[in-house]
Amino acid sequence: MQPGEAILALGALAQEHRLALFKLLVRAGAEGLPAGAIAAELDIPNSSLSFHLAQLNRAGLINQTRNGRSLVYSANYAGMNALMGYLMENCCAGSTSCGTEASCAAPATSSSERKSA
Amino acid sequence: MQPGEAILALGALAQEHRLALFKLLVRAGAEGLPAGAIAAELDIPNSSLSFHLAQLNRAGLINQTRNGRSLVYSANYAGMNALMGYLMENCCAGSTSCGTEASCAAPATSSSERKSA
DNA sequence: CGCTTATTTCGATAAAACTCGAAATTAACG
DNA sequence: CGTTAATTTCGAGTTTTATCGAAATAAGCG
């Protein structure tokens, strides 16, 4: 993951309605929810919701599929996990004493990401 | 963690310079780095850096201590982990089949959850 | 096929965030 | 205690982001 992608994802989540929306989809699981149901649940005008859905989608945090007339959105767990890994990579510069101190609790996979992941 | 806190933290990280700054501190580990060294490393004017440091500090993502004349900043790993846990809490509404599918890979500890799931 | 419904795009407005030089502050050092 | 070094606050200009109604699009349904 590159800095620009992480900023896109973080910025997508750093907004009241979008955070509520993402967490709603996280709770909903793989089935996801149609846009209309989300708008009703969050009490947001359709046009505003569409804007926010586009942001989350562009950031790779949600997926879109069609079911009949409805567009169904679901959380992209892989994207989320990639983001979290990126934030903690190279924690403490990989020092071994770090993970043992309840810091760097995240998986210190480091894995030296390829540039073109 | 409450939504407002999460938004503050996510917004703090959703910015080019602040993300670079945070990751710099994550790499630096518990020792941290003085403000001046950070400004030099990131090539940001002192006044701009101060603005960004304040944002990260307010979001609970970094700590500040004094060492001689320098103010030393370090990553707050606990704050970071709290944020990541919040984002994935109630993943798939707690269904057991979820964690096994490479979704919800984050620890579904739901440790500090109160009643309000 | 046309009709219906779900969702997105457009446009204008309002609000918030970023930048950075200069001045002010703060604390250590001699 | 004055001086100096490190950092923050202030102010003004620029850029980005959020909001939402109305109109347009797209796709299923009968």
Coordinates of C-alpha atoms (C1' of nucleotides) in Angstrom, one line a residue:
Chain A
M1 CA 0.0 0.0 0.0
Q2 CA 1.2 3.4 -0.9
P3 CA 0.8 6.7 1.1
G4 CA -1.7 8.1 -1.3
E5 CA -4.0 5.1 -1.0
A6 CA -3.8 5.2 2.7
I7 CA -4.7 8.9 2.8
L8 CA -7.6 8.2 0.5
A9 CA -8.9 5.4 2.8
L10 CA -8.3 7.4 6.0
G11 CA -10.0 10.4 4.6
A12 CA -12.9 8.3 3.5
L13 CA -13.4 7.1 7.1
A14 CA -12.8 10.5 8.7
Q15 CA -16.3 11.7 8.3
E16 CA -19.3 11.3 10.5
H17 CA -21.7 9.9 7.9
R18 CA -19.1 7.8 6.1
L19 CA -17.8 6.3 9.4
A20 CA -21.3 5.3 10.4
L21 CA -21.9 3.9 6.9
F22 CA -18.8 1.8 7.0
K23 CA -19.5 0.5 10.4
L24 CA -23.0 -0.3 9.3
L25 CA -21.6 -2.4 6.5
V26 CA -19.0 -4.0 8.7
R27 CA -21.9 -5.2 10.9
A28 CA -23.9 -6.2 8.0
G29 CA -21.2 -8.6 6.8
A30 CA -20.8 -10.2 3.4
E31 CA -24.4 -9.8 2.5
G32 CA -24.2 -6.1 2.4
L33 CA -27.0 -3.6 2.2
P34 CA -28.8 -1.8 -0.7
A35 CA -28.2 1.9 -1.1
G36 CA -31.8 2.7 -0.3
A37 CA -31.7 0.8 3.0
I38 CA -28.6 2.6 4.0
A39 CA -30.0 6.0 3.2
A40 CA -33.1 5.2 5.3
E41 CA -31.0 3.8 8.2
L42 CA -28.7 6.7 8.3
D43 CA -31.3 9.3 7.5
I44 CA -29.2 10.9 4.8
P45 CA -30.6 12.3 1.5
N46 CA -29.9 10.0 -1.5
S47 CA -27.7 12.4 -3.3
S48 CA -25.5 12.9 -0.2
L49 CA -25.3 9.2 0.4
S50 CA -24.3 8.6 -3.1
F51 CA -21.4 11.1 -2.7
H52 CA -20.2 9.3 0.4
L53 CA -20.6 5.8 -1.1
A54 CA -18.5 6.9 -4.0
Q55 CA -15.7 8.1 -1.7
L56 CA -15.6 4.9 0.2
N57 CA -15.7 2.9 -3.0
R58 CA -12.9 4.9 -4.5
A59 CA -10.9 4.3 -1.4
G60 CA -11.3 0.6 -1.8
L61 CA -13.2 0.2 1.5
I62 CA -16.5 -1.1 0.1
N63 CA -17.7 -3.3 -2.8
Q64 CA -20.7 -2.8 -5.0
T65 CA -22.9 -5.4 -6.6
R66 CA -26.3 -5.4 -8.1
N67 CA -29.3 -7.3 -6.9
G68 CA -32.4 -6.7 -9.0
R69 CA -32.9 -3.0 -9.1
S70 CA -30.8 -2.3 -6.1
L71 CA -27.1 -1.6 -5.8
V72 CA -25.8 -3.5 -2.8
Y73 CA -22.8 -2.3 -0.9
S74 CA -20.6 -4.4 1.5
A75 CA -17.5 -3.8 3.5
N76 CA -14.2 -4.7 1.8
Y77 CA -12.4 -6.3 4.8
A78 CA -9.3 -6.9 2.8
G79 CA -8.9 -3.2 2.0
M80 CA -9.4 -2.4 5.7
N81 CA -6.8 -4.9 6.8
A82 CA -4.3 -3.6 4.3
L83 CA -4.8 -0.1 5.7
M84 CA -4.3 -1.2 9.3
G85 CA -1.2 -3.2 8.3
Y86 CA 0.2 -0.2 6.5
L87 CA -0.2 2.1 9.6
M88 CA 1.8 -0.2 11.8
E89 CA 4.5 -1.5 9.4
N90 CA 8.1 -1.1 10.5
C91 CA 6.8 -0.4 14.0
C92 CA 9.8 0.4 16.2
A93 CA 12.0 -0.2 13.1
G94 CA 11.5 -3.9 13.7
S95 CA 13.2 -4.0 17.0
T96 CA 12.3 -7.3 18.8
S97 CA 11.8 -5.7 22.2
C98 CA 9.0 -3.7 20.8
G99 CA 6.3 -6.2 20.3
T100 CA 6.7 -7.6 23.7
E101 CA 5.8 -4.3 25.3
A102 CA 2.2 -4.1 24.3
S103 CA 3.2 -1.6 21.8
C104 CA 3.2 -2.6 18.2
A105 CA 0.5 -5.1 19.1
A106 CA -0.5 -5.2 15.4
P107 CA 1.0 -8.0 13.4
A108 CA 4.5 -6.8 12.5
T109 CA 4.5 -8.6 9.2
S110 CA 6.6 -5.8 7.6
S111 CA 6.9 -8.1 4.6
S112 CA 8.7 -5.3 2.8
E113 CA 5.8 -4.5 0.5
R114 CA 6.5 -4.6 -3.2
K115 CA 6.1 -1.3 -4.8
S116 CA 3.5 -2.6 -7.2
A117 CA 1.4 -4.6 -4.7
Chain B
M1 CA -14.0 4.6 21.8
Q2 CA -16.7 6.9 20.5
P3 CA -17.4 7.9 16.9
G4 CA -16.2 11.5 17.5
E5 CA -12.8 10.3 18.7
A6 CA -12.4 7.9 15.8
I7 CA -13.2 10.6 13.3
L8 CA -10.6 12.9 15.0
A9 CA -8.0 10.2 14.8
L10 CA -8.8 9.2 11.2
G11 CA -8.8 12.8 10.1
A12 CA -5.5 13.3 11.8
L13 CA -4.0 10.6 9.8
A14 CA -5.7 11.4 6.5
Q15 CA -3.1 14.0 5.5
E16 CA 0.1 13.6 3.6
H17 CA 2.4 15.3 6.1
R18 CA 0.7 14.0 9.2
L19 CA 0.7 10.4 7.9
A20 CA 4.4 10.7 7.1
L21 CA 5.0 12.2 10.5
F22 CA 3.0 9.4 12.3
K23 CA 4.8 6.7 10.4
L24 CA 8.1 8.3 11.1
L25 CA 7.3 8.2 14.8
V26 CA 6.0 4.6 14.5
R27 CA 9.4 3.7 13.1
A28 CA 11.2 5.7 15.7
G29 CA 9.6 3.7 18.6
A30 CA 9.4 4.7 22.2
E31 CA 12.3 7.0 22.1
G32 CA 10.5 9.4 19.8
L33 CA 12.0 12.4 18.0
P34 CA 12.3 16.1 18.8
A35 CA 10.1 18.5 16.8
G36 CA 13.1 20.1 15.1
A37 CA 14.4 16.8 13.9
I38 CA 11.0 16.0 12.5
A39 CA 10.7 19.3 10.7
A40 CA 14.1 18.7 9.1
E41 CA 13.4 15.1 8.2
L42 CA 10.0 15.9 6.6
D43 CA 11.1 19.3 5.2
I44 CA 8.2 21.2 6.6
P45 CA 8.2 24.7 8.0
N46 CA 8.2 24.8 11.7
S47 CA 4.9 26.5 11.9
S48 CA 3.2 24.0 9.7
L49 CA 4.7 21.1 11.6
S50 CA 3.5 22.5 14.8
F51 CA 0.0 22.7 13.4
H52 CA 0.1 19.0 12.4
L53 CA 1.7 17.9 15.7
A54 CA -1.1 19.5 17.5
Q55 CA -3.7 17.7 15.4
L56 CA -2.1 14.3 16.0
N57 CA -1.7 15.1 19.7
R58 CA -5.3 16.2 20.1
A59 CA -6.4 12.9 18.4
G60 CA -4.5 10.9 21.0
L61 CA -2.1 9.4 18.4
I62 CA 1.2 10.9 19.7
N63 CA 2.7 11.8 23.1
Q64 CA 4.8 14.8 24.0
T65 CA 7.6 15.0 26.5
R66 CA 10.4 17.4 27.1
N67 CA 14.1 16.7 26.9
G68 CA 16.2 19.8 27.6
R69 CA 15.1 22.5 25.2
S70 CA 13.4 20.1 22.8
L71 CA 9.9 18.7 22.8
V72 CA 10.1 15.1 22.0
Y73 CA 7.2 13.4 20.2
S74 CA 6.5 9.6 20.1
A75 CA 3.8 7.4 18.7
N76 CA 0.9 6.4 21.0
Y77 CA 0.5 2.8 20.1
A78 CA -2.4 2.3 22.5
G79 CA -4.3 5.1 20.8
M80 CA -3.7 3.5 17.4
N81 CA -4.8 0.1 18.5
A82 CA -7.9 1.5 20.0
L83 CA -8.8 3.0 16.7
M84 CA -8.2 -0.2 14.8
G85 CA -10.3 -2.2 17.2
Y86 CA -13.1 0.3 16.9
L87 CA -13.2 0.1 13.1
M88 CA -13.6 -3.7 13.2
E89 CA -15.8 -4.1 16.2
N90 CA -19.0 -6.1 15.7
C91 CA -17.6 -7.3 12.5
C92 CA -20.3 -9.4 10.7
A93 CA -22.5 -8.8 13.7
G94 CA -20.4 -11.3 15.6
S95 CA -21.3 -14.3 13.4
T96 CA -18.8 -17.1 14.0
S97 CA -18.4 -18.0 10.4
C98 CA -17.0 -14.6 9.6
G99 CA -13.6 -14.8 11.2
T100 CA -12.9 -18.0 9.4
E101 CA -13.2 -16.5 6.0
A102 CA -10.3 -14.2 6.0
S103 CA -12.7 -11.4 6.5
C104 CA -12.8 -9.8 9.9
A105 CA -9.2 -10.8 10.3
A106 CA -8.8 -8.3 13.1
P107 CA -9.2 -9.6 16.6
A108 CA -12.9 -9.5 17.3
T109 CA -12.2 -9.2 20.9
S110 CA -14.9 -6.6 21.5
S111 CA -13.1 -6.1 24.8
S112 CA -14.4 -2.8 26.0
E113 CA -17.8 -3.0 24.4
R114 CA -20.5 -2.0 26.7
K115 CA -24.1 -2.9 26.1
S116 CA -24.6 -0.8 23.1
A117 CA -22.8 -3.1 20.7
Chain C
dC1 C1' -41.3 -1.8 -25.4
dG2 C1' -42.6 1.5 -22.2
dC3 C1' -43.0 2.3 -17.3
dT4 C1' -41.3 2.4 -12.8
dT5 C1' -38.0 2.7 -9.4
dA6 C1' -33.4 3.0 -7.5
dT7 C1' -29.4 5.5 -7.8
dT8 C1' -26.2 8.9 -9.5
dT9 C1' -24.6 13.4 -11.6
dC10 C1' -24.8 18.3 -11.6
dG11 C1' -24.6 23.0 -9.7
dA12 C1' -24.3 26.3 -6.4
dT13 C1' -23.4 27.4 -1.7
dA14 C1' -21.4 27.0 2.8
dA15 C1' -18.0 25.3 5.9
dA16 C1' -13.6 23.4 7.1
dA17 C1' -8.7 22.5 6.5
dC18 C1' -3.8 23.6 4.9
dT19 C1' 0.1 26.8 4.4
dC20 C1' 3.7 29.6 6.1
dG21 C1' 6.0 34.1 7.5
dA22 C1' 6.4 37.0 11.3
dA23 C1' 5.8 37.7 16.1
dA24 C1' 5.3 35.8 20.6
dT25 C1' 6.3 32.4 24.1
dT26 C1' 8.7 29.2 26.9
dA27 C1' 12.3 27.0 29.2
dA28 C1' 17.1 25.8 29.5
dC29 C1' 21.8 27.3 29.8
dG30 C1' 25.7 30.0 31.3
Chain D
dC1 C1' 19.1 36.9 35.4
dG2 C1' 19.9 37.9 30.7
dT3 C1' 20.6 35.4 26.4
dT4 C1' 19.7 32.0 23.2
dA5 C1' 17.5 28.2 21.1
dA6 C1' 13.3 25.4 20.2
dT7 C1' 8.6 25.6 19.4
dT8 C1' 4.0 27.6 19.2
dT9 C1' 0.4 31.1 18.1
dC10 C1' -1.5 34.4 15.0
dG11 C1' -3.4 36.1 10.6
dA12 C1' -4.7 36.0 5.9
dG13 C1' -5.0 33.7 1.7
dT14 C1' -5.8 29.4 -1.0
dT15 C1' -7.7 24.9 -1.6
dT16 C1' -10.5 21.1 -0.4
dT17 C1' -14.7 19.1 1.3
dA18 C1' -19.8 18.6 2.6
dT19 C1' -24.7 19.5 1.6
dC20 C1' -28.9 18.7 -0.9
dG21 C1' -32.6 19.7 -4.5
dA22 C1' -33.5 19.0 -9.1
dA23 C1' -32.6 16.6 -13.3
dA24 C1' -30.6 12.7 -15.6
dT25 C1' -29.3 8.0 -16.0
dA26 C1' -29.8 3.0 -15.8
dA27 C1' -31.8 -1.3 -15.3
dG28 C1' -35.4 -4.5 -14.1
dC29 C1' -40.3 -5.6 -14.5
dG30 C1' -44.7 -6.4 -16.7

